[in-house]
Short mmCIF file of C-alpha atoms and ligand atoms in Angstrom, two decimals:
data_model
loop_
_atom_site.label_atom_id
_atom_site.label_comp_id
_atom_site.label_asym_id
_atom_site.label_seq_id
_atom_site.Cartn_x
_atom_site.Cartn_y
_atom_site.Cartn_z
CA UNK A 1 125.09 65.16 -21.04
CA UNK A 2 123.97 67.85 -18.76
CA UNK A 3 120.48 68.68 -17.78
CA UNK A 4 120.37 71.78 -19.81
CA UNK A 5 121.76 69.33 -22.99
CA UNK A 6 119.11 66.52 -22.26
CA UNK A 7 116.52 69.35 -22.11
CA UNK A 8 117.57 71.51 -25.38
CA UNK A 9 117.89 67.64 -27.64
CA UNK A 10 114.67 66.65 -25.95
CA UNK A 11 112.89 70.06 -27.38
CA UNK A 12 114.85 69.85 -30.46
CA UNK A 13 113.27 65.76 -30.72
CA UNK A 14 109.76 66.99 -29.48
CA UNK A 15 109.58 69.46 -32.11
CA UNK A 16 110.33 66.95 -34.77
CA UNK A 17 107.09 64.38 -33.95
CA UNK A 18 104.90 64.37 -36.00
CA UNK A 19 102.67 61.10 -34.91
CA UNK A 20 102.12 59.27 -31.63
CA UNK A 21 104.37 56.36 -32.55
CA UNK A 22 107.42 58.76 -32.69
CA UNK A 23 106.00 60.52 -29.73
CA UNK A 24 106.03 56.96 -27.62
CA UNK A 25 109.57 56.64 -29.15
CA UNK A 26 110.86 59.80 -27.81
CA UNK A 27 108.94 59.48 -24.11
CA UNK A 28 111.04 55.71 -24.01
CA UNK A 29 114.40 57.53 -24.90
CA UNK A 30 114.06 60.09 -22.41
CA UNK A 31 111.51 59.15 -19.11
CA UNK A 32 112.21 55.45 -20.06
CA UNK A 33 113.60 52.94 -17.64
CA UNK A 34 116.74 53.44 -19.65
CA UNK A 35 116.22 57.24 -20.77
CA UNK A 36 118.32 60.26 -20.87
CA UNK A 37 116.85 61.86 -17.71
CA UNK A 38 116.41 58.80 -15.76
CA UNK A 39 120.40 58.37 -16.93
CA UNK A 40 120.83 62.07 -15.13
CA UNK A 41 119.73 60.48 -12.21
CA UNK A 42 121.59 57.54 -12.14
CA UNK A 43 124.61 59.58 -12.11
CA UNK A 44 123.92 61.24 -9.05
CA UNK A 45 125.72 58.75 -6.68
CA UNK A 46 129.27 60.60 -7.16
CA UNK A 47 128.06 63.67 -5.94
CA UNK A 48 128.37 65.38 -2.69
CA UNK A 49 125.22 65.48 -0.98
CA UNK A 50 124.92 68.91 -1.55
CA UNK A 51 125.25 68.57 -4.80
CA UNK A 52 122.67 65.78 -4.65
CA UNK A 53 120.23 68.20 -3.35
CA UNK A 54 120.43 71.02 -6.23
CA UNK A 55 120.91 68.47 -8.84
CA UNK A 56 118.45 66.21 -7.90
CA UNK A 57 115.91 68.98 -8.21
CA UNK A 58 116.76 69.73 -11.02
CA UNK A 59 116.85 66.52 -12.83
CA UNK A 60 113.04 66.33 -10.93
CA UNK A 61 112.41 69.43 -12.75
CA UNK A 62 113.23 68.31 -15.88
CA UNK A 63 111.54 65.68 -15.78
CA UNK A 64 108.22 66.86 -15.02
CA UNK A 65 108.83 69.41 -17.53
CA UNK A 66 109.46 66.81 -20.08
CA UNK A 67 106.36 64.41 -18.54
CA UNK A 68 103.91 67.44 -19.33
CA UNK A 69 105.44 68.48 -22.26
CA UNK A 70 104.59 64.71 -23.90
CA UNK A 71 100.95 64.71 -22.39
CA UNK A 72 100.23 68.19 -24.26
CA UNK A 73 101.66 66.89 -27.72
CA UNK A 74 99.59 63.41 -27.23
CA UNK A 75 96.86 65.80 -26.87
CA UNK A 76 97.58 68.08 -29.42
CA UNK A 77 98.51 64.99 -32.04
CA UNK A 78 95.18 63.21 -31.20
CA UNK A 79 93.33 66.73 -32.06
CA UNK A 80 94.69 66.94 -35.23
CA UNK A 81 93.66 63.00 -35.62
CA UNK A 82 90.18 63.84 -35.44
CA UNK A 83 90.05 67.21 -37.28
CA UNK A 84 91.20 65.04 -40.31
CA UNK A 85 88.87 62.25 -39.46
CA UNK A 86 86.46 64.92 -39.55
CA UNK A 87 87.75 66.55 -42.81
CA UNK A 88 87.21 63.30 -44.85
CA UNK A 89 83.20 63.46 -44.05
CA UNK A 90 80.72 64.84 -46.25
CA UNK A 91 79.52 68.11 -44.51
CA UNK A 92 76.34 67.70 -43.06
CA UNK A 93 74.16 71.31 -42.23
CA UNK A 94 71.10 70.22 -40.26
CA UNK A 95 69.44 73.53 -41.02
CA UNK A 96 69.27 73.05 -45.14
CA UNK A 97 65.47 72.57 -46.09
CA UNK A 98 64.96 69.03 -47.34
CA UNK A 99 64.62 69.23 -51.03
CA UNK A 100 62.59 65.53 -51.59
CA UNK A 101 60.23 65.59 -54.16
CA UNK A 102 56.93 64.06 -53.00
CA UNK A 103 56.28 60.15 -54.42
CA UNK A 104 53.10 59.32 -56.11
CA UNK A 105 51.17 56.62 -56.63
CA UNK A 106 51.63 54.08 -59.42
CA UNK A 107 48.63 54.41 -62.21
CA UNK A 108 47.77 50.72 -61.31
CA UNK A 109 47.23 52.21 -58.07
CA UNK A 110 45.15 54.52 -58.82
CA UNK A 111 43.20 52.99 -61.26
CA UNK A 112 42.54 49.85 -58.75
CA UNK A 113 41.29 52.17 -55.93
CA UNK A 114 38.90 53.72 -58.33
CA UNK A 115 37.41 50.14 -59.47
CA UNK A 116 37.51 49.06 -55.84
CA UNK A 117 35.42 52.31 -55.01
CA UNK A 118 33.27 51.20 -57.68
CA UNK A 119 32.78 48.08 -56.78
CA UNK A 120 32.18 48.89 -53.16
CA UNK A 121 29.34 51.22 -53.94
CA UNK A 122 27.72 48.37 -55.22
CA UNK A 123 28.01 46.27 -52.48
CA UNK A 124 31.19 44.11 -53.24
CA UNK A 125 33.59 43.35 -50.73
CA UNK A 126 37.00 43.62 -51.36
CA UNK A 127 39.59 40.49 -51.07
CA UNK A 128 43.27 40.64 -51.19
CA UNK A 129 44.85 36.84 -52.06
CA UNK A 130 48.36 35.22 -51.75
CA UNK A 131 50.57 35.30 -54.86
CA UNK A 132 52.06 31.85 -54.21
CA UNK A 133 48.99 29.54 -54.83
CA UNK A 134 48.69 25.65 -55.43
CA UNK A 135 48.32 23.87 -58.76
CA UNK A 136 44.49 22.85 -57.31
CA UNK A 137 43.48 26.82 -56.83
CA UNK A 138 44.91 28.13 -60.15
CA UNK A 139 43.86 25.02 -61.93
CA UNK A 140 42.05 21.74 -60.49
CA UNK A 141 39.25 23.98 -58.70
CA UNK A 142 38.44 26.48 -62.44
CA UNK A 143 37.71 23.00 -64.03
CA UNK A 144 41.64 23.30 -65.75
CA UNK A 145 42.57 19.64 -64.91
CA UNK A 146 46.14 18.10 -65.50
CA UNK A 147 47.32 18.08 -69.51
CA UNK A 148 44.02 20.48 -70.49
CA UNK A 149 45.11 22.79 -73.47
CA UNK A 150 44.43 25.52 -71.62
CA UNK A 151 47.27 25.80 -69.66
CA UNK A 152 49.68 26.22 -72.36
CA UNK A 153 48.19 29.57 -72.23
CA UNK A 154 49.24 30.21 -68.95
CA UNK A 155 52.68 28.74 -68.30
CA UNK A 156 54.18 30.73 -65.19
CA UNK A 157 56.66 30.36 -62.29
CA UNK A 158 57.45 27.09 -59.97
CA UNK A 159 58.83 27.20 -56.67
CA UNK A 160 60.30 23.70 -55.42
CA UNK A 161 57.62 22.68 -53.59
CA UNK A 162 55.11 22.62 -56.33
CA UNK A 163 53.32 25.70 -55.51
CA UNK A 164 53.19 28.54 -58.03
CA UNK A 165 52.73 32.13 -58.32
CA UNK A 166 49.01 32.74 -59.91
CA UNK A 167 48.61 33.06 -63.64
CA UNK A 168 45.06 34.84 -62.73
CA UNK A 169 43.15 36.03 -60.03
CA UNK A 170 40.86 33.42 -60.59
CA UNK A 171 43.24 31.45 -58.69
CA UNK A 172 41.40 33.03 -55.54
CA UNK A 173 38.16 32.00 -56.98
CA UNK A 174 37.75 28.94 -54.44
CA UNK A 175 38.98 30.10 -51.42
CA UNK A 176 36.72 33.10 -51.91
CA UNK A 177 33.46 30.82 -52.33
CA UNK A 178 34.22 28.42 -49.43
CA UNK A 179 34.57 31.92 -47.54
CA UNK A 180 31.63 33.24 -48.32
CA UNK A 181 29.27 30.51 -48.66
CA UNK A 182 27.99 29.75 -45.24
CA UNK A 183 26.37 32.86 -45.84
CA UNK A 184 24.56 32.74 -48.65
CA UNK A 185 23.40 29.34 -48.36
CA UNK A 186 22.34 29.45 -44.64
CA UNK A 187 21.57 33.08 -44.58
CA UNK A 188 20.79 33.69 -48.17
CA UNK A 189 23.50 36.57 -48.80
CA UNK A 190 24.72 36.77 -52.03
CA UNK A 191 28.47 36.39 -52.48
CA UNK A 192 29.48 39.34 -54.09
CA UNK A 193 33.70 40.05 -53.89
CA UNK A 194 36.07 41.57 -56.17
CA UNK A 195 39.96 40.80 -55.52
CA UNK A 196 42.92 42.18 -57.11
CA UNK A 197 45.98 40.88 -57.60
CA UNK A 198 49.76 40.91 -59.18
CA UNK A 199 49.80 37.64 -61.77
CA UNK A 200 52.72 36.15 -63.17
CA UNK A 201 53.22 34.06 -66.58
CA UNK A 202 56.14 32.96 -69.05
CA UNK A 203 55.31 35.82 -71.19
CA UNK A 204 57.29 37.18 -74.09
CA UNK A 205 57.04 40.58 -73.72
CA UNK A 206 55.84 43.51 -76.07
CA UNK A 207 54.28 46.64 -76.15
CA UNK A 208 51.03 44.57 -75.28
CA UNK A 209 52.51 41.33 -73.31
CA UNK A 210 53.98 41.38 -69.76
CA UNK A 211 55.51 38.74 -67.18
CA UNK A 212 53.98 40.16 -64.26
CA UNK A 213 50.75 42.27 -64.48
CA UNK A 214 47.87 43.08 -62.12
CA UNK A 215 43.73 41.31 -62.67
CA UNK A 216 40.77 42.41 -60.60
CA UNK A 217 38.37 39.28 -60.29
CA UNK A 218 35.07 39.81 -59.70
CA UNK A 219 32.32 37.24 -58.93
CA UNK A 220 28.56 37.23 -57.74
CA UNK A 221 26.65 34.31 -56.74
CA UNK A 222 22.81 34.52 -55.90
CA UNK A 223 19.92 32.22 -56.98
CA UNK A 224 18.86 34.55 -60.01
CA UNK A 225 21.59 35.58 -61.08
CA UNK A 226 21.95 36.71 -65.19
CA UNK A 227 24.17 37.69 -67.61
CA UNK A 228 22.36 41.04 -68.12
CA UNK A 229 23.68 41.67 -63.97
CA UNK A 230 27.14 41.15 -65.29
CA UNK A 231 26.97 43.48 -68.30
CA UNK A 232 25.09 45.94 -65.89
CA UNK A 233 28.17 45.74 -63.41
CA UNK A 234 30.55 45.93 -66.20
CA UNK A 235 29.12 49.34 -67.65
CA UNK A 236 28.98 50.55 -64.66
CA UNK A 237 32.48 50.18 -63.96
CA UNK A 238 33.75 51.81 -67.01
CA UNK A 239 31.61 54.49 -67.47
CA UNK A 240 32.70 55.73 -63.72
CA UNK A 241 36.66 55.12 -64.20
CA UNK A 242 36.53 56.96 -67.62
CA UNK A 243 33.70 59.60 -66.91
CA UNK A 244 31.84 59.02 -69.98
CA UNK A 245 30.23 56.17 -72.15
CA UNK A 246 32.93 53.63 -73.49
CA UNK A 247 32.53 51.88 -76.32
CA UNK A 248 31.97 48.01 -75.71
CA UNK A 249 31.41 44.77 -77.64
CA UNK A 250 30.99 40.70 -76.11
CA UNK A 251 31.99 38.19 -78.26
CA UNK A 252 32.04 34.52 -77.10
CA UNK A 253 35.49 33.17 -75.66
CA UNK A 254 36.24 30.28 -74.23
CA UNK A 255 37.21 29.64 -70.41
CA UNK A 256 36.84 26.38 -68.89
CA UNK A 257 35.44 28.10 -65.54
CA UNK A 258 33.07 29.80 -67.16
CA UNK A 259 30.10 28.45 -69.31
CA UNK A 260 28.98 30.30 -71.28
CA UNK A 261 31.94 32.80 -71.25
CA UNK A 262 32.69 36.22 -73.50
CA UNK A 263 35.37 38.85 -73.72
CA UNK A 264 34.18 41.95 -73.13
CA UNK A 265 36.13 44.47 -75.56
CA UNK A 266 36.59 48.50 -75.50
CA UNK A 267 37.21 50.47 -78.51
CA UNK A 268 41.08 51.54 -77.98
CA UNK A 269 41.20 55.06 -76.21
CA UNK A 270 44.74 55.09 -77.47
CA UNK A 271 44.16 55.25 -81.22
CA UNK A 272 40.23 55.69 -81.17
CA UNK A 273 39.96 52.44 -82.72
CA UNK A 274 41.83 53.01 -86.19
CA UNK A 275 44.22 50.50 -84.99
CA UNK A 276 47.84 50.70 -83.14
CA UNK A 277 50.27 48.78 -81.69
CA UNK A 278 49.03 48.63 -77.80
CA UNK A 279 45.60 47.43 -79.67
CA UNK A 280 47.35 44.89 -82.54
CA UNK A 281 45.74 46.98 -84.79
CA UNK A 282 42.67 45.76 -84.09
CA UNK A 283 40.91 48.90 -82.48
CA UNK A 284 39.48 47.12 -79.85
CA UNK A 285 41.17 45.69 -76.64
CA UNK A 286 40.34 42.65 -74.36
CA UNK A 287 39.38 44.38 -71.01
CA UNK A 288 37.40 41.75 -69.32
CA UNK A 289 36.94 38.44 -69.99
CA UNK A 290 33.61 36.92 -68.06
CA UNK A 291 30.99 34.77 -67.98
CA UNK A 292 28.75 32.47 -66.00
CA UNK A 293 30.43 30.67 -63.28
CA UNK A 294 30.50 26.85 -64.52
CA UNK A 295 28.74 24.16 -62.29
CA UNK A 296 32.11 22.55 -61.49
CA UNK A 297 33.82 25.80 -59.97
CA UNK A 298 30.94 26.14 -57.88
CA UNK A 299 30.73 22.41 -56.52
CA UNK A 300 34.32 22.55 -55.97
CA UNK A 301 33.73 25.48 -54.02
CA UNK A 302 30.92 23.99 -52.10
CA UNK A 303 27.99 25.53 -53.69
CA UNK A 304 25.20 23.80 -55.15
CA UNK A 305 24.97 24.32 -59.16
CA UNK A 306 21.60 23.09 -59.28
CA UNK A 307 20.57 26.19 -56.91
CA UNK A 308 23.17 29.02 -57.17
CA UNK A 309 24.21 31.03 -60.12
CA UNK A 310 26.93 33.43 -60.59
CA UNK A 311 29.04 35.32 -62.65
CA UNK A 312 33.06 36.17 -62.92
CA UNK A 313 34.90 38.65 -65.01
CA UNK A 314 38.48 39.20 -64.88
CA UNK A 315 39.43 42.64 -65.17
CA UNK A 316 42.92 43.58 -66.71
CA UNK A 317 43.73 46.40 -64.47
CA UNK A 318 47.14 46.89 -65.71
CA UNK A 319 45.54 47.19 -69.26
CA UNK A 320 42.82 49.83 -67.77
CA UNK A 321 45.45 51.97 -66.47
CA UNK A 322 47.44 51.97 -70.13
CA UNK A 323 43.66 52.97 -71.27
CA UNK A 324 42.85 55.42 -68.82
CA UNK A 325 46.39 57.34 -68.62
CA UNK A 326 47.25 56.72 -72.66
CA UNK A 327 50.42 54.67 -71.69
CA UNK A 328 51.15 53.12 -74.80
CA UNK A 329 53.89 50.27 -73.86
CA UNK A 330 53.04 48.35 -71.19
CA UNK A 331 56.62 47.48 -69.83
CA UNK A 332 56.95 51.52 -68.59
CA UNK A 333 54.73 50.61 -66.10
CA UNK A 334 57.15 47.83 -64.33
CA UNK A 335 60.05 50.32 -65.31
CA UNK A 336 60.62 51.91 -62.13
CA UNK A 337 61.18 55.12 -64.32
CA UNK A 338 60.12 58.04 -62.98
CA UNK A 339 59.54 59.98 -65.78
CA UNK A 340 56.93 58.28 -66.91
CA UNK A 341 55.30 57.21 -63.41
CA UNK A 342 55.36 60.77 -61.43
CA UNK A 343 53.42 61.92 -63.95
CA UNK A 344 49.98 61.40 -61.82
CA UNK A 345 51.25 63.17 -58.71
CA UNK A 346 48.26 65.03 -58.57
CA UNK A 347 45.50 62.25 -59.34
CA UNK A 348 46.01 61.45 -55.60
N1 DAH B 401 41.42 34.22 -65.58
C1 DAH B 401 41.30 34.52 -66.97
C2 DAH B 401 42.66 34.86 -67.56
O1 DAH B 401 43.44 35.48 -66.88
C3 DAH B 401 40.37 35.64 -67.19
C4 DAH B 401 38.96 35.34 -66.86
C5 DAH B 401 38.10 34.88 -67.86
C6 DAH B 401 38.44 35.53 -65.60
C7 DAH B 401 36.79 34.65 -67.60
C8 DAH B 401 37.11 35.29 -65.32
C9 DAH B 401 36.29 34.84 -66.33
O2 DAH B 401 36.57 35.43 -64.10
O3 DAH B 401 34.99 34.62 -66.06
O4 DAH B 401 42.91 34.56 -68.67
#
């Protein structure tokens, strides 16, 4: 071939590649070791050296031509490369305004700052507990020993290790009074705490019954302490979360930490106590359960029954939000739907 042939097929070739495979291909056949142009020059050694001369600068020619020629299509294959790279990715425009709706807080929230507010006017301080807890704090310490009836009422979760996640936020009872006691017996402050809490049990659920739900334990502990203090506290409480005078009744109930104990009851804000489904048709609904802290719980906590007092109540929180924002099914508040939970954006 001549150089104007090795030139013309080489175009003709280049023209043809369409990916840098075929383009390494082509650079081989040509500029190789073994290539068409390095051929050229190969056959130089019958010439005259004249001929050498004007042949050889052309071949040179050539093959610089062809050199640069393959460096611009690498380039201009390896553009295209990224432009479809590029093409396959979601377009992204930095200057769109965001269009994120704001979050809000969950009613349980809400309703658990305003009974912590509450509660802090009064002089309680506020206690956060673990959710894992051991058999002893959600059972041994509240006077629940091993095989008592009452905790078929509270079957729940087991890790490996024996530990459990809390049925109540009485489980925090204990490690609250050996907190706090120092205190009041050395410097005669009363112990007065409130801490809330997610609880777990082996529920099955309804309109009424969850597996995991949220308590807000309260307890005082002085030398004079009453039941009319704990009815006062409890009034007090509702009347500022609702704004106005609720409805209430005690009846007795029995907890073994608590002797005597009651159930404090509200008259359903739901139905207005004529009786519905998130009330079993009852009209009223267990709020609080409470009483007088029994001797045991306190010795176990390292208080003397014989001169300190107290009283606990164990606020459903999760059944005071369903109150205070009508919710009538209690699962839509572990939904995660936001229909029904960005509803009390602006309660804030
Ligand atoms: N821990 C009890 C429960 O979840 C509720 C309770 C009852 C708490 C009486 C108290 C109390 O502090 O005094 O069933």
């Amino acid at each position: 071939m001549t150089t104007a042939e090795v030139r013309q097929s080489f175009l003709a070739a280049l023209n043809a590649v369409g990916s840098m495979d075929e383009l390494e291909r082509i650079r081989v056949e040509y500029v190789g070791k073994k290539g068409y142009v390095t051929e050229l020059l190969k056959g130089m050694k019958d010439l005259s050296v004249e001929e050498k001369k004007t042949f050889g600068q052309e071949v040179n020619v050539l093959k610089n031509e062809v050199n640069e020629m393959i460096s611009a299509k690498r380039e201009e294959i390896h553009q295209k490369e990224l432009e479809e790279e590029n093409n396959k990715m979601p377009e992204f425009d930095i200057s769109i305004p965001a269009n994120l709706k704001r979050g809000s807080y969950h009613p349980i929230t809400l309703v658990q700052r305003q009974c912590e507010e509450v509660f802090k006017s009064m002089g309680f301080a506020v206690e956060d507990y673990s959710e894992i807890v051991t058999d002893y704090e959600c059972f041994e310490a509240l006077n629940i020993p091993k095989d008592h009836p009452a905790r078929d009422m509270q079957d729940t979760y087991y890790l490996d290790n024996g530990q459990l996640l809390k049925t109540h936020t009485s489980a925090a009872q204990n490690a609250i009074y050996k907190k706090y006691k120092d205190a009041l017996i050395n410097e005669g402050k009363p112990i007065k705490a409130i801490f809330p809490g997610r609880c777990f049990r082996n529920e099955a659920t309804d309109a009424c019954h969850e597996n995991t739900f949220f308590q807000m334990e309260g307890v005082m502990v002085d030398k004079n302490i009453s039941i009319s203090n704990l009815i006062f506290f409890m009034k007090t409480m509702l009347s500022e979360v609702f704004q106005k005078d609720i409805k209430v009744r005690l009846r007795p109930g029995f907890f073994p930490f608590v002797e005597p104990g009651f159930e404090l009851d509200i008259s359903c804000l739901i139905c207005g106590g004529e009786g519905c489904p998130s009330c079993k048709h009852s009209g009223w609904l267990e709020l609080c359960p409470c009483g007088m802290i029994h001797p045991e719980v306190l010795k176990a906590g390292g208080i003397d029954p014989d001169e300190y007092i107290g009283f606990a109540f164990g606020l459903g929180l999760t059944r005071l939000a369903m109150m205070k924002y009508g919710v009538k099914d209690i699962r839509d508040l572990n939904s995660g739907d936001l229909k029904c939970l960005d509803q009390f954006t602006d309660d804030k």
